[in-house]
């Protein structure tokens, strides 16, 4: 079956760095997305990785290792507004998005 | 960036009635649109995928006669929840994809449905 695993919840301190991991097992791979979702709102796009390596975009970076079926989202200089759920999603061989359950990130002052 | 709108943003209806939710791609043509449902503190659950001009493909366990999806144009898809019941109360989110080399899904803001 298809499976995406990410931690349920993480806590970090304002100004710090946090890494959210995602491992996946899917039938085929056509890219991995990270989305941010605040409570009661729709997801918003953060990053897309299709090749191995690190993609940096401001305070957020995303890494992919296809051979290991592994990705992480790195958030630097954490701000209170970063408190949200972070969703990992993989596009399979049929270009369907397979979603992880999301990681709820709690930022403390 | 690509913008997707949903209407209404929230709706309250009585049990047994039907509710229609619209999803529009405002600045691009959406060859494929997706409908998701999300219950509190849970992840997105894909309900169905629709391509313009063809019947929607429903995920296992989703009743196609209860959740009617129409994707009549490249910019509009509708989801009609028929004979709604309190257990249908949820956050319904649509997303759209333009196709080609762009595989990102652009999400609408969601519709909060409460059935009383």
JSON list of C-alpha atoms in Angstrom, two decimals:
[
{"chain": "A", "resi": 1, "resn": "UNK", "atom": "CA", "xyz": [0.00, 0.00, 0.00]},
{"chain": "A", "resi": 2, "resn": "UNK", "atom": "CA", "xyz": [0.88, 3.64, -0.10]},
{"chain": "A", "resi": 3, "resn": "UNK", "atom": "CA", "xyz": [2.03, 5.25, 3.09]},
{"chain": "A", "resi": 4, "resn": "UNK", "atom": "CA", "xyz": [3.38, 8.58, 4.25]},
{"chain": "A", "resi": 5, "resn": "UNK", "atom": "CA", "xyz": [4.65, 9.02, 7.78]},
{"chain": "A", "resi": 6, "resn": "UNK", "atom": "CA", "xyz": [5.34, 12.21, 9.64]},
{"chain": "A", "resi": 7, "resn": "UNK", "atom": "CA", "xyz": [5.31, 13.03, 13.35]},
{"chain": "A", "resi": 8, "resn": "UNK", "atom": "CA", "xyz": [1.94, 13.97, 14.77]},
{"chain": "A", "resi": 9, "resn": "UNK", "atom": "CA", "xyz": [3.10, 16.95, 16.77]},
{"chain": "A", "resi": 10, "resn": "UNK", "atom": "CA", "xyz": [6.25, 18.93, 17.45]},
{"chain": "A", "resi": 11, "resn": "UNK", "atom": "CA", "xyz": [7.04, 21.81, 19.77]},
{"chain": "A", "resi": 12, "resn": "UNK", "atom": "CA", "xyz": [9.72, 24.43, 19.23]},
{"chain": "A", "resi": 13, "resn": "UNK", "atom": "CA", "xyz": [10.77, 27.79, 20.61]},
{"chain": "A", "resi": 14, "resn": "UNK", "atom": "CA", "xyz": [10.40, 31.12, 18.87]},
{"chain": "A", "resi": 15, "resn": "UNK", "atom": "CA", "xyz": [13.61, 32.03, 17.06]},
{"chain": "A", "resi": 16, "resn": "UNK", "atom": "CA", "xyz": [14.84, 28.44, 16.94]},
{"chain": "A", "resi": 17, "resn": "UNK", "atom": "CA", "xyz": [15.11, 25.91, 14.11]},
{"chain": "A", "resi": 18, "resn": "UNK", "atom": "CA", "xyz": [12.89, 22.88, 13.62]},
{"chain": "A", "resi": 19, "resn": "UNK", "atom": "CA", "xyz": [13.07, 19.97, 11.21]},
{"chain": "A", "resi": 20, "resn": "UNK", "atom": "CA", "xyz": [9.92, 18.05, 10.27]},
{"chain": "A", "resi": 21, "resn": "UNK", "atom": "CA", "xyz": [10.60, 14.65, 8.75]},
{"chain": "A", "resi": 22, "resn": "UNK", "atom": "CA", "xyz": [8.53, 12.75, 6.24]},
{"chain": "A", "resi": 23, "resn": "UNK", "atom": "CA", "xyz": [9.06, 9.20, 4.97]},
{"chain": "A", "resi": 24, "resn": "UNK", "atom": "CA", "xyz": [7.08, 7.70, 2.17]},
{"chain": "A", "resi": 25, "resn": "UNK", "atom": "CA", "xyz": [6.32, 4.45, 0.39]},
{"chain": "A", "resi": 26, "resn": "UNK", "atom": "CA", "xyz": [4.32, 4.98, -2.76]},
{"chain": "A", "resi": 27, "resn": "UNK", "atom": "CA", "xyz": [3.72, 3.32, -6.10]},
{"chain": "A", "resi": 28, "resn": "UNK", "atom": "CA", "xyz": [5.94, 5.52, -8.18]},
{"chain": "A", "resi": 29, "resn": "UNK", "atom": "CA", "xyz": [7.18, 9.00, -7.44]},
{"chain": "A", "resi": 30, "resn": "UNK", "atom": "CA", "xyz": [6.64, 12.23, -9.31]},
{"chain": "A", "resi": 31, "resn": "UNK", "atom": "CA", "xyz": [7.46, 14.78, -6.69]},
{"chain": "A", "resi": 32, "resn": "UNK", "atom": "CA", "xyz": [6.97, 15.70, -3.06]},
{"chain": "A", "resi": 33, "resn": "UNK", "atom": "CA", "xyz": [5.12, 18.73, -1.74]},
{"chain": "A", "resi": 34, "resn": "UNK", "atom": "CA", "xyz": [5.07, 20.47, 1.60]},
{"chain": "A", "resi": 35, "resn": "UNK", "atom": "CA", "xyz": [2.00, 22.49, 2.52]},
{"chain": "A", "resi": 36, "resn": "UNK", "atom": "CA", "xyz": [1.25, 24.68, 5.52]},
{"chain": "A", "resi": 37, "resn": "UNK", "atom": "CA", "xyz": [-2.24, 24.69, 6.95]},
{"chain": "A", "resi": 38, "resn": "UNK", "atom": "CA", "xyz": [-3.48, 26.99, 9.68]},
{"chain": "A", "resi": 39, "resn": "UNK", "atom": "CA", "xyz": [-6.49, 25.86, 11.66]},
{"chain": "A", "resi": 40, "resn": "UNK", "atom": "CA", "xyz": [-9.73, 26.40, 9.76]},
{"chain": "A", "resi": 41, "resn": "UNK", "atom": "CA", "xyz": [-7.96, 27.35, 6.55]},
{"chain": "A", "resi": 42, "resn": "UNK", "atom": "CA", "xyz": [-7.01, 25.56, 3.34]},
{"chain": "A", "resi": 43, "resn": "UNK", "atom": "CA", "xyz": [-3.43, 24.39, 2.77]},
{"chain": "A", "resi": 44, "resn": "UNK", "atom": "CA", "xyz": [-0.95, 26.77, 1.21]},
{"chain": "A", "resi": 45, "resn": "UNK", "atom": "CA", "xyz": [1.99, 25.65, -0.91]},
{"chain": "A", "resi": 46, "resn": "UNK", "atom": "CA", "xyz": [5.46, 25.78, 0.63]},
{"chain": "A", "resi": 47, "resn": "UNK", "atom": "CA", "xyz": [7.77, 23.71, -1.53]},
{"chain": "A", "resi": 48, "resn": "UNK", "atom": "CA", "xyz": [8.14, 21.09, -4.23]},
{"chain": "A", "resi": 49, "resn": "UNK", "atom": "CA", "xyz": [11.02, 18.63, -4.61]},
{"chain": "A", "resi": 50, "resn": "UNK", "atom": "CA", "xyz": [11.37, 16.18, -7.47]},
{"chain": "A", "resi": 51, "resn": "UNK", "atom": "CA", "xyz": [15.18, 15.79, -7.53]},
{"chain": "A", "resi": 52, "resn": "UNK", "atom": "CA", "xyz": [17.44, 14.87, -4.64]},
{"chain": "A", "resi": 53, "resn": "UNK", "atom": "CA", "xyz": [18.85, 17.71, -2.65]},
{"chain": "A", "resi": 54, "resn": "UNK", "atom": "CA", "xyz": [17.95, 20.81, -0.77]},
{"chain": "A", "resi": 55, "resn": "UNK", "atom": "CA", "xyz": [15.61, 23.54, -1.97]},
{"chain": "A", "resi": 56, "resn": "UNK", "atom": "CA", "xyz": [15.87, 26.78, -0.03]},
{"chain": "A", "resi": 57, "resn": "UNK", "atom": "CA", "xyz": [13.21, 29.46, 0.03]},
{"chain": "A", "resi": 58, "resn": "UNK", "atom": "CA", "xyz": [13.71, 32.13, 2.63]},
{"chain": "A", "resi": 59, "resn": "UNK", "atom": "CA", "xyz": [13.30, 30.76, 6.14]},
{"chain": "A", "resi": 60, "resn": "UNK", "atom": "CA", "xyz": [12.01, 27.45, 4.79]},
{"chain": "A", "resi": 61, "resn": "UNK", "atom": "CA", "xyz": [14.06, 24.68, 3.17]},
{"chain": "A", "resi": 62, "resn": "UNK", "atom": "CA", "xyz": [13.02, 21.26, 1.95]},
{"chain": "A", "resi": 63, "resn": "UNK", "atom": "CA", "xyz": [15.24, 18.25, 1.36]},
{"chain": "A", "resi": 64, "resn": "UNK", "atom": "CA", "xyz": [14.60, 15.09, -0.62]},
{"chain": "A", "resi": 65, "resn": "UNK", "atom": "CA", "xyz": [16.31, 11.72, -0.86]},
{"chain": "A", "resi": 66, "resn": "UNK", "atom": "CA", "xyz": [14.46, 9.53, -3.32]},
{"chain": "A", "resi": 67, "resn": "UNK", "atom": "CA", "xyz": [16.60, 6.46, -2.62]},
{"chain": "A", "resi": 68, "resn": "UNK", "atom": "CA", "xyz": [15.66, 6.64, 1.06]},
{"chain": "A", "resi": 69, "resn": "UNK", "atom": "CA", "xyz": [12.05, 7.71, 0.52]},
{"chain": "A", "resi": 70, "resn": "UNK", "atom": "CA", "xyz": [12.71, 10.61, 2.83]},
{"chain": "A", "resi": 71, "resn": "UNK", "atom": "CA", "xyz": [12.16, 14.33, 3.00]},
{"chain": "A", "resi": 72, "resn": "UNK", "atom": "CA", "xyz": [12.35, 17.01, 5.61]},
{"chain": "A", "resi": 73, "resn": "UNK", "atom": "CA", "xyz": [11.11, 20.55, 5.96]},
{"chain": "A", "resi": 74, "resn": "UNK", "atom": "CA", "xyz": [13.44, 22.88, 7.82]},
{"chain": "A", "resi": 75, "resn": "UNK", "atom": "CA", "xyz": [12.07, 26.05, 9.37]},
{"chain": "A", "resi": 76, "resn": "UNK", "atom": "CA", "xyz": [14.54, 28.65, 10.63]},
{"chain": "A", "resi": 77, "resn": "UNK", "atom": "CA", "xyz": [14.10, 31.71, 12.83]},
{"chain": "A", "resi": 78, "resn": "UNK", "atom": "CA", "xyz": [10.76, 30.45, 13.98]},
{"chain": "A", "resi": 79, "resn": "UNK", "atom": "CA", "xyz": [7.97, 32.95, 14.44]},
{"chain": "A", "resi": 80, "resn": "UNK", "atom": "CA", "xyz": [4.73, 32.55, 16.34]},
{"chain": "A", "resi": 81, "resn": "UNK", "atom": "CA", "xyz": [2.82, 32.69, 13.05]},
{"chain": "A", "resi": 82, "resn": "UNK", "atom": "CA", "xyz": [4.58, 29.47, 12.00]},
{"chain": "A", "resi": 83, "resn": "UNK", "atom": "CA", "xyz": [2.34, 27.58, 14.42]},
{"chain": "A", "resi": 84, "resn": "UNK", "atom": "CA", "xyz": [0.34, 25.43, 12.01]},
{"chain": "A", "resi": 85, "resn": "UNK", "atom": "CA", "xyz": [0.07, 21.95, 10.60]},
{"chain": "A", "resi": 86, "resn": "UNK", "atom": "CA", "xyz": [2.61, 20.96, 7.98]},
{"chain": "A", "resi": 87, "resn": "UNK", "atom": "CA", "xyz": [1.48, 18.43, 5.40]},
{"chain": "A", "resi": 88, "resn": "UNK", "atom": "CA", "xyz": [3.77, 16.22, 3.37]},
{"chain": "A", "resi": 89, "resn": "UNK", "atom": "CA", "xyz": [2.29, 14.93, 0.11]},
{"chain": "A", "resi": 90, "resn": "UNK", "atom": "CA", "xyz": [3.74, 12.72, -2.62]},
{"chain": "A", "resi": 91, "resn": "UNK", "atom": "CA", "xyz": [2.64, 12.52, -6.23]},
{"chain": "A", "resi": 92, "resn": "UNK", "atom": "CA", "xyz": [2.52, 8.88, -7.27]},
{"chain": "A", "resi": 93, "resn": "UNK", "atom": "CA", "xyz": [2.86, 7.23, -10.68]},
{"chain": "A", "resi": 94, "resn": "UNK", "atom": "CA", "xyz": [-0.70, 8.30, -11.56]},
{"chain": "A", "resi": 95, "resn": "UNK", "atom": "CA", "xyz": [0.04, 11.88, -10.51]},
{"chain": "A", "resi": 96, "resn": "UNK", "atom": "CA", "xyz": [-2.32, 11.51, -7.58]},
{"chain": "A", "resi": 97, "resn": "UNK", "atom": "CA", "xyz": [-1.36, 13.32, -4.40]},
{"chain": "A", "resi": 98, "resn": "UNK", "atom": "CA", "xyz": [-0.96, 10.99, -1.45]},
{"chain": "A", "resi": 99, "resn": "UNK", "atom": "CA", "xyz": [-1.21, 12.94, 1.79]},
{"chain": "A", "resi": 100, "resn": "UNK", "atom": "CA", "xyz": [0.46, 12.46, 5.12]},
{"chain": "A", "resi": 101, "resn": "UNK", "atom": "CA", "xyz": [-1.59, 13.07, 8.25]},
{"chain": "A", "resi": 102, "resn": "UNK", "atom": "CA", "xyz": [0.23, 16.30, 8.95]},
{"chain": "A", "resi": 103, "resn": "UNK", "atom": "CA", "xyz": [2.51, 17.52, 11.73]},
{"chain": "A", "resi": 104, "resn": "UNK", "atom": "CA", "xyz": [1.10, 20.04, 14.15]},
{"chain": "A", "resi": 105, "resn": "UNK", "atom": "CA", "xyz": [3.87, 22.49, 15.03]},
{"chain": "A", "resi": 106, "resn": "UNK", "atom": "CA", "xyz": [3.50, 24.43, 18.26]},
{"chain": "A", "resi": 107, "resn": "UNK", "atom": "CA", "xyz": [5.73, 27.46, 18.73]},
{"chain": "A", "resi": 108, "resn": "UNK", "atom": "CA", "xyz": [6.34, 28.66, 22.27]},
{"chain": "A", "resi": 109, "resn": "UNK", "atom": "CA", "xyz": [7.67, 32.10, 23.20]},
{"chain": "B", "resi": 1, "resn": "UNK", "atom": "CA", "xyz": [0.12, 32.95, -8.64]},
{"chain": "B", "resi": 2, "resn": "UNK", "atom": "CA", "xyz": [-2.84, 30.79, -9.51]},
{"chain": "B", "resi": 3, "resn": "UNK", "atom": "CA", "xyz": [-5.99, 31.62, -7.57]},
{"chain": "B", "resi": 4, "resn": "UNK", "atom": "CA", "xyz": [-8.85, 29.31, -6.74]},
{"chain": "B", "resi": 5, "resn": "UNK", "atom": "CA", "xyz": [-12.04, 30.55, -5.14]},
{"chain": "B", "resi": 6, "resn": "UNK", "atom": "CA", "xyz": [-14.80, 28.69, -3.37]},
{"chain": "B", "resi": 7, "resn": "UNK", "atom": "CA", "xyz": [-18.34, 29.75, -2.65]},
{"chain": "B", "resi": 8, "resn": "UNK", "atom": "CA", "xyz": [-19.83, 29.82, -0.12]},
{"chain": "B", "resi": 9, "resn": "UNK", "atom": "CA", "xyz": [-17.11, 30.02, 2.52]},
{"chain": "B", "resi": 10, "resn": "UNK", "atom": "CA", "xyz": [-19.51, 28.66, 5.10]},
{"chain": "B", "resi": 11, "resn": "UNK", "atom": "CA", "xyz": [-23.04, 27.31, 5.03]},
{"chain": "B", "resi": 12, "resn": "UNK", "atom": "CA", "xyz": [-25.53, 25.99, 7.55]},
{"chain": "B", "resi": 13, "resn": "UNK", "atom": "CA", "xyz": [-28.33, 23.80, 6.28]},
{"chain": "B", "resi": 14, "resn": "UNK", "atom": "CA", "xyz": [-31.03, 21.57, 7.68]},
{"chain": "B", "resi": 15, "resn": "UNK", "atom": "CA", "xyz": [-30.83, 17.82, 7.58]},
{"chain": "B", "resi": 16, "resn": "UNK", "atom": "CA", "xyz": [-32.33, 16.42, 4.38]},
{"chain": "B", "resi": 17, "resn": "UNK", "atom": "CA", "xyz": [-31.62, 19.43, 2.21]},
{"chain": "B", "resi": 18, "resn": "UNK", "atom": "CA", "xyz": [-29.00, 19.74, -0.53]},
{"chain": "B", "resi": 19, "resn": "UNK", "atom": "CA", "xyz": [-26.08, 22.13, -0.66]},
{"chain": "B", "resi": 20, "resn": "UNK", "atom": "CA", "xyz": [-24.02, 23.18, -3.68]},
{"chain": "B", "resi": 21, "resn": "UNK", "atom": "CA", "xyz": [-20.43, 24.34, -3.36]},
{"chain": "B", "resi": 22, "resn": "UNK", "atom": "CA", "xyz": [-18.68, 26.07, -6.24]},
{"chain": "B", "resi": 23, "resn": "UNK", "atom": "CA", "xyz": [-14.98, 25.97, -7.02]},
{"chain": "B", "resi": 24, "resn": "UNK", "atom": "CA", "xyz": [-13.53, 28.36, -9.59]},
{"chain": "B", "resi": 25, "resn": "UNK", "atom": "CA", "xyz": [-10.05, 28.81, -11.01]},
{"chain": "B", "resi": 26, "resn": "UNK", "atom": "CA", "xyz": [-9.81, 32.56, -11.50]},
{"chain": "B", "resi": 27, "resn": "UNK", "atom": "CA", "xyz": [-6.70, 33.06, -13.60]},
{"chain": "B", "resi": 28, "resn": "UNK", "atom": "CA", "xyz": [-5.96, 29.72, -15.19]},
{"chain": "B", "resi": 29, "resn": "UNK", "atom": "CA", "xyz": [-7.71, 26.83, -16.85]},
{"chain": "B", "resi": 30, "resn": "UNK", "atom": "CA", "xyz": [-8.05, 23.84, -14.58]},
{"chain": "B", "resi": 31, "resn": "UNK", "atom": "CA", "xyz": [-7.95, 20.60, -16.49]},
{"chain": "B", "resi": 32, "resn": "UNK", "atom": "CA", "xyz": [-8.33, 18.68, -13.25]},
{"chain": "B", "resi": 33, "resn": "UNK", "atom": "CA", "xyz": [-10.08, 19.59, -10.05]},
{"chain": "B", "resi": 34, "resn": "UNK", "atom": "CA", "xyz": [-10.04, 17.74, -6.76]},
{"chain": "B", "resi": 35, "resn": "UNK", "atom": "CA", "xyz": [-12.51, 17.71, -3.91]},
{"chain": "B", "resi": 36, "resn": "UNK", "atom": "CA", "xyz": [-11.31, 17.03, -0.38]},
{"chain": "B", "resi": 37, "resn": "UNK", "atom": "CA", "xyz": [-13.02, 16.71, 2.96]},
{"chain": "B", "resi": 38, "resn": "UNK", "atom": "CA", "xyz": [-11.31, 17.39, 6.24]},
{"chain": "B", "resi": 39, "resn": "UNK", "atom": "CA", "xyz": [-12.67, 16.58, 9.68]},
{"chain": "B", "resi": 40, "resn": "UNK", "atom": "CA", "xyz": [-11.31, 18.40, 12.73]},
{"chain": "B", "resi": 41, "resn": "UNK", "atom": "CA", "xyz": [-7.72, 17.53, 13.59]},
{"chain": "B", "resi": 42, "resn": "UNK", "atom": "CA", "xyz": [-7.46, 15.12, 10.65]},
{"chain": "B", "resi": 43, "resn": "UNK", "atom": "CA", "xyz": [-5.66, 15.34, 7.35]},
{"chain": "B", "resi": 44, "resn": "UNK", "atom": "CA", "xyz": [-7.21, 15.96, 3.98]},
{"chain": "B", "resi": 45, "resn": "UNK", "atom": "CA", "xyz": [-9.22, 13.12, 2.54]},
{"chain": "B", "resi": 46, "resn": "UNK", "atom": "CA", "xyz": [-9.57, 13.04, -1.22]},
{"chain": "B", "resi": 47, "resn": "UNK", "atom": "CA", "xyz": [-13.20, 12.51, -2.22]},
{"chain": "B", "resi": 48, "resn": "UNK", "atom": "CA", "xyz": [-13.03, 12.67, -5.99]},
{"chain": "B", "resi": 49, "resn": "UNK", "atom": "CA", "xyz": [-11.05, 13.80, -9.00]},
{"chain": "B", "resi": 50, "resn": "UNK", "atom": "CA", "xyz": [-12.74, 15.41, -11.94]},
{"chain": "B", "resi": 51, "resn": "UNK", "atom": "CA", "xyz": [-11.52, 16.27, -15.40]},
{"chain": "B", "resi": 52, "resn": "UNK", "atom": "CA", "xyz": [-13.33, 18.87, -17.43]},
{"chain": "B", "resi": 53, "resn": "UNK", "atom": "CA", "xyz": [-16.09, 17.36, -19.51]},
{"chain": "B", "resi": 54, "resn": "UNK", "atom": "CA", "xyz": [-15.94, 13.87, -18.04]},
{"chain": "B", "resi": 55, "resn": "UNK", "atom": "CA", "xyz": [-17.38, 12.05, -15.06]},
{"chain": "B", "resi": 56, "resn": "UNK", "atom": "CA", "xyz": [-15.65, 12.37, -11.74]},
{"chain": "B", "resi": 57, "resn": "UNK", "atom": "CA", "xyz": [-13.61, 9.52, -10.32]},
{"chain": "B", "resi": 58, "resn": "UNK", "atom": "CA", "xyz": [-14.63, 8.87, -6.74]},
{"chain": "B", "resi": 59, "resn": "UNK", "atom": "CA", "xyz": [-12.41, 7.45, -4.03]},
{"chain": "B", "resi": 60, "resn": "UNK", "atom": "CA", "xyz": [-13.39, 4.23, -2.34]},
{"chain": "B", "resi": 61, "resn": "UNK", "atom": "CA", "xyz": [-16.08, 4.75, 0.26]},
{"chain": "B", "resi": 62, "resn": "UNK", "atom": "CA", "xyz": [-17.37, 8.02, -1.19]},
{"chain": "B", "resi": 63, "resn": "UNK", "atom": "CA", "xyz": [-20.97, 7.78, -2.40]},
{"chain": "B", "resi": 64, "resn": "UNK", "atom": "CA", "xyz": [-21.19, 9.27, -5.88]},
{"chain": "B", "resi": 65, "resn": "UNK", "atom": "CA", "xyz": [-24.97, 9.61, -5.65]},
{"chain": "B", "resi": 66, "resn": "UNK", "atom": "CA", "xyz": [-24.67, 11.62, -2.48]},
{"chain": "B", "resi": 67, "resn": "UNK", "atom": "CA", "xyz": [-21.77, 13.83, -3.52]},
{"chain": "B", "resi": 68, "resn": "UNK", "atom": "CA", "xyz": [-22.53, 15.00, -7.03]},
{"chain": "B", "resi": 69, "resn": "UNK", "atom": "CA", "xyz": [-19.62, 16.56, -8.86]},
{"chain": "B", "resi": 70, "resn": "UNK", "atom": "CA", "xyz": [-19.89, 18.52, -12.07]},
{"chain": "B", "resi": 71, "resn": "UNK", "atom": "CA", "xyz": [-16.89, 19.92, -13.94]},
{"chain": "B", "resi": 72, "resn": "UNK", "atom": "CA", "xyz": [-18.64, 21.54, -16.85]},
{"chain": "B", "resi": 73, "resn": "UNK", "atom": "CA", "xyz": [-15.96, 24.05, -17.79]},
{"chain": "B", "resi": 74, "resn": "UNK", "atom": "CA", "xyz": [-12.22, 24.58, -17.41]},
{"chain": "B", "resi": 75, "resn": "UNK", "atom": "CA", "xyz": [-12.80, 27.12, -14.66]},
{"chain": "B", "resi": 76, "resn": "UNK", "atom": "CA", "xyz": [-15.71, 25.74, -12.66]},
{"chain": "B", "resi": 77, "resn": "UNK", "atom": "CA", "xyz": [-16.46, 22.60, -10.70]},
{"chain": "B", "resi": 78, "resn": "UNK", "atom": "CA", "xyz": [-19.37, 22.09, -8.32]},
{"chain": "B", "resi": 79, "resn": "UNK", "atom": "CA", "xyz": [-19.93, 19.69, -5.46]},
{"chain": "B", "resi": 80, "resn": "UNK", "atom": "CA", "xyz": [-23.51, 19.09, -4.39]},
{"chain": "B", "resi": 81, "resn": "UNK", "atom": "CA", "xyz": [-24.11, 17.36, -1.09]},
{"chain": "B", "resi": 82, "resn": "UNK", "atom": "CA", "xyz": [-27.53, 15.77, -1.47]},
{"chain": "B", "resi": 83, "resn": "UNK", "atom": "CA", "xyz": [-29.82, 14.93, 1.43]},
{"chain": "B", "resi": 84, "resn": "UNK", "atom": "CA", "xyz": [-27.27, 16.24, 3.88]},
{"chain": "B", "resi": 85, "resn": "UNK", "atom": "CA", "xyz": [-26.99, 14.75, 7.36]},
{"chain": "B", "resi": 86, "resn": "UNK", "atom": "CA", "xyz": [-25.18, 16.00, 10.44]},
{"chain": "B", "resi": 87, "resn": "UNK", "atom": "CA", "xyz": [-22.32, 13.57, 9.79]},
{"chain": "B", "resi": 88, "resn": "UNK", "atom": "CA", "xyz": [-21.67, 15.39, 6.50]},
{"chain": "B", "resi": 89, "resn": "UNK", "atom": "CA", "xyz": [-20.67, 18.45, 8.51]},
{"chain": "B", "resi": 90, "resn": "UNK", "atom": "CA", "xyz": [-17.06, 19.05, 7.56]},
{"chain": "B", "resi": 91, "resn": "UNK", "atom": "CA", "xyz": [-14.58, 21.37, 5.87]},
{"chain": "B", "resi": 92, "resn": "UNK", "atom": "CA", "xyz": [-14.75, 20.86, 2.10]},
{"chain": "B", "resi": 93, "resn": "UNK", "atom": "CA", "xyz": [-11.77, 22.02, 0.08]},
{"chain": "B", "resi": 94, "resn": "UNK", "atom": "CA", "xyz": [-11.29, 22.03, -3.66]},
{"chain": "B", "resi": 95, "resn": "UNK", "atom": "CA", "xyz": [-8.05, 22.26, -5.54]},
{"chain": "B", "resi": 96, "resn": "UNK", "atom": "CA", "xyz": [-7.23, 22.70, -9.18]},
{"chain": "B", "resi": 97, "resn": "UNK", "atom": "CA", "xyz": [-4.39, 21.73, -11.44]},
{"chain": "B", "resi": 98, "resn": "UNK", "atom": "CA", "xyz": [-3.65, 23.27, -14.80]},
{"chain": "B", "resi": 99, "resn": "UNK", "atom": "CA", "xyz": [-1.92, 20.20, -16.15]},
{"chain": "B", "resi": 100, "resn": "UNK", "atom": "CA", "xyz": [0.98, 20.02, -18.53]},
{"chain": "B", "resi": 101, "resn": "UNK", "atom": "CA", "xyz": [4.24, 20.32, -16.64]},
{"chain": "B", "resi": 102, "resn": "UNK", "atom": "CA", "xyz": [2.58, 22.02, -13.68]},
{"chain": "B", "resi": 103, "resn": "UNK", "atom": "CA", "xyz": [1.62, 19.36, -11.18]},
{"chain": "B", "resi": 104, "resn": "UNK", "atom": "CA", "xyz": [1.02, 21.67, -8.25]},
{"chain": "B", "resi": 105, "resn": "UNK", "atom": "CA", "xyz": [-2.48, 21.73, -6.86]},
{"chain": "B", "resi": 106, "resn": "UNK", "atom": "CA", "xyz": [-3.82, 25.18, -6.06]},
{"chain": "B", "resi": 107, "resn": "UNK", "atom": "CA", "xyz": [-6.25, 25.14, -3.18]},
{"chain": "B", "resi": 108, "resn": "UNK", "atom": "CA", "xyz": [-9.42, 27.07, -2.66]},
{"chain": "B", "resi": 109, "resn": "UNK", "atom": "CA", "xyz": [-10.07, 28.63, 0.76]},
{"chain": "B", "resi": 110, "resn": "UNK", "atom": "CA", "xyz": [-12.50, 25.87, 1.77]},
{"chain": "B", "resi": 111, "resn": "UNK", "atom": "CA", "xyz": [-16.18, 25.73, 2.67]},
{"chain": "B", "resi": 112, "resn": "UNK", "atom": "CA", "xyz": [-17.33, 24.99, 6.20]},
{"chain": "B", "resi": 113, "resn": "UNK", "atom": "CA", "xyz": [-20.56, 22.98, 6.06]},
{"chain": "B", "resi": 114, "resn": "UNK", "atom": "CA", "xyz": [-22.69, 22.54, 9.15]},
{"chain": "B", "resi": 115, "resn": "UNK", "atom": "CA", "xyz": [-25.79, 20.36, 8.93]},
{"chain": "B", "resi": 116, "resn": "UNK", "atom": "CA", "xyz": [-28.27, 20.79, 11.75]}
]
